[in-house]
Amino acid sequence: MKLDFTGETVVITGASSGLGREFAKAFSAKGCRLIMVARREARMRELAAELSVPCEILPADLSREDECNRIIETIAGQGASVLINCAGFGLLGETVGHTLEEELNMIDLNVRAVHILTRRFLDLRREAGTGAILNVASCAGLLPAGPYLNTYYATKAYVASFTQGLAQELADAGSKIYVGALCPGPVYTEFTKVARGQEWSSAKTPEEVVAYAVKKMEKGKTLIVPGAGIRAGLFGTRLVSRRMATKIIGRGQKGRVEAE
Ligand SMILES: NC(=O)c1ccc[n+]([C@@H]2O[C@H](COP(=O)([O-])OP(=O)(O)OC[C@H]3O[C@@H](n4cnc5c(N)ncnc54)[C@H](OP(=O)(O)O)[C@@H]3O)[C@@H](O)[C@H]2O)c1
């Protein structure tokens, strides 16, 4: 499958920061019309002012099902052919150290919103039979478990699994609709601050990750893992038991938990 996004209408969630913001820049460079979704409207307006393509700003809290549905109903009929599901967050620390409400909010955003938007966007594209959906998972979603960033790892495992399965179903049906999962390792964004952790000692820039992701999307790649080091690390965890891998990952994440 070869895809060309030039001039398409692209919906990007999480466009106010980090990877989502970078996706907005990358697709604007391809002359795409953008529909940006996140909570911080002012941030998206500032970004739109920098870009030389038409941008629609849709402020929304995607952890709410009614807001996800409102977004789909707003974009229906606007001919959007690409959806980048990028909004998401994690929380570092012991699972029991977070309130249940915080954890459920993460599941609502990282899992439920991605599922709702993917399903309903596919419905919107059914008649045209073309389009693309990129779900931003994480390399966390390809690992057995992630103590001290535990619920986040579990949510990303859902996204990676759901997306890969869906891509196979679409391929089996001969569909021209592309579905892919982006699974980056560490990236310098606001993620760590939101997760209440210490900044990565080494990470990729959003520019590097997004340029790689778009290139792979254009080639129709389903599972996109930027960085040879991350791919080697993922392979390495398969050489030890799941229990051992979980222990090693947990040590790393525990070290990033910010001291109170
Ligand atoms: N940074 C990394 O190391 C890394 C690695 C692997 C995967 N990822 C994934 O990459 C994606 C983007 O994260 P990032 O690293 O770019 O972090 P970021 O800079 O914190 O961006 C997160 C985005 O999600 C949006 N968001 C958060 N809660 C939302 C809500 N309830 N409703 C709507 N939008 C919401 C934020 O916008 P508002 O606050 O304005 O709503 C923001 O635009 C996430 O899915 C993350 O899990 C990140």
Tab-separated table of C-alpha atoms and ligand atoms in Angstrom, residues 14-19 38-40 60-63 86-88 109 136-138 152 156 184-187 189-191 194 200, ligand 1:
chain	number	residue	atom	x	y	z
A	14	GLY	CA	-3.475	16.102	21.019
A	15	ALA	CA	-2.477	18.839	18.573
A	16	SER	CA	-1.738	21.371	21.341
A	17	SER	CA	1.600	19.814	22.295
A	18	GLY	CA	4.426	17.387	21.589
A	19	LEU	CA	3.908	14.768	18.902
A	38	ALA	CA	-7.268	19.014	22.368
A	39	ARG	CA	-8.368	20.887	25.488
A	40	ARG	CA	-6.033	23.905	25.271
A	60	ALA	CA	-12.592	18.934	23.465
A	61	ASP	CA	-11.950	16.738	26.480
A	62	LEU	CA	-11.622	13.366	24.771
A	63	SER	CA	-11.734	11.448	28.052
A	86	CYS	CA	-2.315	11.210	19.421
A	87	ALA	CA	-3.878	12.538	22.660
A	88	GLY	CA	-2.754	10.544	25.660
A	109	LEU	CA	-8.490	8.897	27.032
A	136	VAL	CA	-0.158	6.647	18.703
A	137	ALA	CA	0.590	3.757	21.059
A	138	SER	CA	4.112	3.411	22.503
A	152	TYR	CA	-0.158	3.521	31.000
A	156	LYS	CA	-0.794	1.227	25.199
A	184	PRO	CA	7.895	5.376	19.952
A	185	GLY	CA	10.370	5.067	22.771
A	186	PRO	CA	11.188	8.190	24.814
A	187	VAL	CA	10.434	11.528	23.129
A	189	THR	CA	7.534	16.450	24.927
A	190	GLU	CA	5.368	17.498	27.877
A	191	PHE	CA	4.666	13.816	28.573
A	194	VAL	CA	2.313	15.508	32.938
A	200	TRP	CA	14.369	11.468	29.989
B	1	LIG	N1	6.726	11.503	24.911
B	1	LIG	C1	7.001	10.219	24.927
B	1	LIG	O1	8.075	9.809	25.404
B	1	LIG	C2	6.038	9.235	24.316
B	1	LIG	C3	6.502	7.950	24.012
B	1	LIG	C4	5.617	7.035	23.452
B	1	LIG	C5	4.312	7.396	23.204
B	1	LIG	N2	3.882	8.654	23.514
B	1	LIG	C6	2.472	8.981	23.241
B	1	LIG	O2	2.438	10.087	22.361
B	1	LIG	C7	1.173	10.739	22.481
B	1	LIG	C8	1.404	12.230	22.555
B	1	LIG	O3	2.069	12.528	23.779
B	1	LIG	P1	3.259	13.589	23.865
B	1	LIG	O4	4.477	12.858	24.202
B	1	LIG	O5	3.218	14.467	22.696
B	1	LIG	O6	2.816	14.353	25.201
B	1	LIG	P2	2.249	15.815	25.436
B	1	LIG	O7	3.216	16.827	24.923
B	1	LIG	O8	1.892	15.866	26.881
B	1	LIG	O9	0.926	15.861	24.549
B	1	LIG	C9	-0.246	15.192	24.937
B	1	LIG	C10	-1.409	15.745	24.148
B	1	LIG	O10	-2.606	15.065	24.573
B	1	LIG	C11	-3.621	16.032	24.784
B	1	LIG	N3	-4.587	15.605	25.804
B	1	LIG	C12	-4.308	15.206	27.075
B	1	LIG	N4	-5.457	14.963	27.735
B	1	LIG	C13	-6.466	15.217	26.857
B	1	LIG	C14	-7.880	15.157	26.953
B	1	LIG	N5	-8.497	14.762	28.079
B	1	LIG	N6	-8.620	15.481	25.859
B	1	LIG	C15	-8.017	15.892	24.721
B	1	LIG	N7	-6.671	15.959	24.567
B	1	LIG	C16	-5.925	15.633	25.631
B	1	LIG	C17	-2.867	17.273	25.271
B	1	LIG	O11	-3.625	18.442	25.016
B	1	LIG	P3	-4.415	19.294	26.117
B	1	LIG	O12	-3.671	19.202	27.408
B	1	LIG	O13	-4.423	20.664	25.507
B	1	LIG	O14	-5.775	18.683	26.169
B	1	LIG	C18	-1.625	17.226	24.381
B	1	LIG	O15	-1.903	17.863	23.163
B	1	LIG	C19	0.513	10.142	23.723
B	1	LIG	O16	-0.484	9.220	23.327
B	1	LIG	C20	1.657	9.445	24.431
B	1	LIG	O17	1.210	8.369	25.197
B	1	LIG	C21	4.718	9.580	24.051
